[in-house]
Amino acid sequence: MKRMRRILRNLTEKLSAQRTFFYLSGIGVFLFSVLYESARGAGFAAGFIGIIFISWLCSMTSEKKKHFDLNPEAQLSRKGSGGIFCLCVVLLLSGFLVVSDQEDEWTQAVYQIEGTIYCLVRRISGTADEAISNGSISRGNNYRTGTVQLELEAMEKPTESIYLRGFSGGDYEDGEWKEADDDALIQNVVETLHWQEWQDMVRNMYYSMYFVLNMELSKRVDPDIHFLSVRSVEEDIHTFYMPYYSRWSRWKENSREGDKAGYDFEYYQQEDVSVDWEKQQEYLTEAAGWYQELQAEYQKEIQEAYTHVPRQDIPRLDRLVAENPLVELDEITSFILTTLAEHAVYTLTPGRIPVNRETVEYFLFESGEGYCQHFASAAVLMYRMYGVPARYAAGYLVDREMFTRQGDGSWSAQVTDESAHAWVEIFLEDYGWTPVEVTPSADGTITAFYPGLGKEAFPKTLKNTEDGFAISVGRKSDQKTEDVQAEKKSFGNSRKILDLPEYRKAFLMAGTLFIYALLLLPFFLDYRRLYRLEKLKYAGCCVIYIRWMEMLHFCGLLQGYHGLEDAFPDEAGKVSGISCENIMKMQEIVRKSTFSLRIPELDEERFVAECYCRSACFLKRHQKGIRKITFSYLKNYG
């Protein structure tokens, strides 16, 4: 126990000695945060105040003895502290004024610097080429390194974009998707159908079901089967990426010739998927029945597994869905796209999401900015609230134009992290899990398509495109602003309407200055304390002695004494932390200085100052709570 106390005391003394570093670091971080992103940055840096106050409190609890230094050169520390204080104030005010005038430009400049540093660190650390997808939803910006992570090879050029799924999300908890456990659902299906004897075969049937069904029960005479080879640039493969409507073909390990580890798939493009249960060969009758039973039971399982939503964590989204009851899938999709278009815009640099905010709620109802992870998460939750089984999927979206023809006639594509993507997948009968795009494209439209999607469920504002139906991305807040401006014009000059958004920057400046003042408060109190103590040590032994008596009276000690009584040393020696002999010596020095023309020597003044410091340290340790703060930083006794 004693050893632990000694360790804590040593740590406290070290923190106390370095509190100036905490001050300057906190001020620097706060100033950078103002340049970084205004209110959000200020809120983030305000947390640094806690560190500063901790160092301040540590300086109060330190038991290290402090002595007056009567060398006049010690005044340089006070001057240096004052200069630093003034410099920080000037830097903040000038920086804040510049940023307030050109906030967007400064924000983008800081994002560019942050992105450059992020990409550089990833390349140096060797993590830039890792092809890993998971259910984490970023709470910050999305920076791409442009590093190749996968290499694809096909026998012919695809005619549609390829979704390579590496992760499927099940439950949504604390702003993160947990990996979907399909194996557990298949186990339930096996037990329900009493197929335990063929358990392994049933699992293989499920994972290749829609490829096999399309190959055997296709309406087309000769359906097109595509081949895709996926190679990873990293030595160890952490995640497997597979296209939809596919079947695993083979696995290839690293070879001595330098070939990369990879795996091959056979797959159908969505436009080629066409299952016709009525048109089947006689030898497939029994197998088709098995597949139908497997699909039907799996649909029952996912109806509960992939419609679960933590409604208590997303009350605003829950309320929005409850206020717009829908049943048909196309109407639900239309409403989801419209909601996303009205509430959010696409950007890779939406800024930081505060730690105490729910990710999807903040994206959809407060910031209104985000990228694929945020759009897909919001859409999956809305689908589930309407009772539609949906999953969050992450991987790569490979555009068909990325494939280039090789000399041997094959087509290859190099996939970088710029193609990393997240999307929604819903379960459609006879298609299985099917991707649905809900993230805006480069031209600002959200294009969604899945088999059977009908345009009659969509509002007239939607555009009919070759890939499906697209809705122009607009902000509901923009329309509200226009309505308010029109309303103000209709009133004319007869009535003034307070436009709060116009005063937003003023409120922001006032709030930021208040936080900055709070940040500088410990620095100011330390500076004031240092100034008063240095001023005291040049005031002479009589003034120091009077100050010591005031300190004793503040602590509620020896209220009836003025300090020169004969009985005073015995009483003061019990409670002041100074021996009776030293107090008597102090009295003698003060009497000679007060009642004679003799000037005290330097050693005598030093002795009185040292006794004062020892007593101040002793008395401060016995103060509690607010009295300790008052003792050190308002009264400036020690």
CSV table of C-alpha atoms in Angstrom, one decimal, residues 196 315 382 430 450 502:
chain,number,residue,atom,x,y,z
A,196,GLN,CA,-29.8,-34.2,-40.1
A,315,PRO,CA,-36.1,6.6,-32.0
A,382,MET,CA,-35.6,1.0,-42.6
A,430,ASP,CA,-35.8,-17.4,-56.7
A,450,TYR,CA,-33.7,-5.3,-58.3
A,502,GLU,CA,-28.1,33.9,-40.0
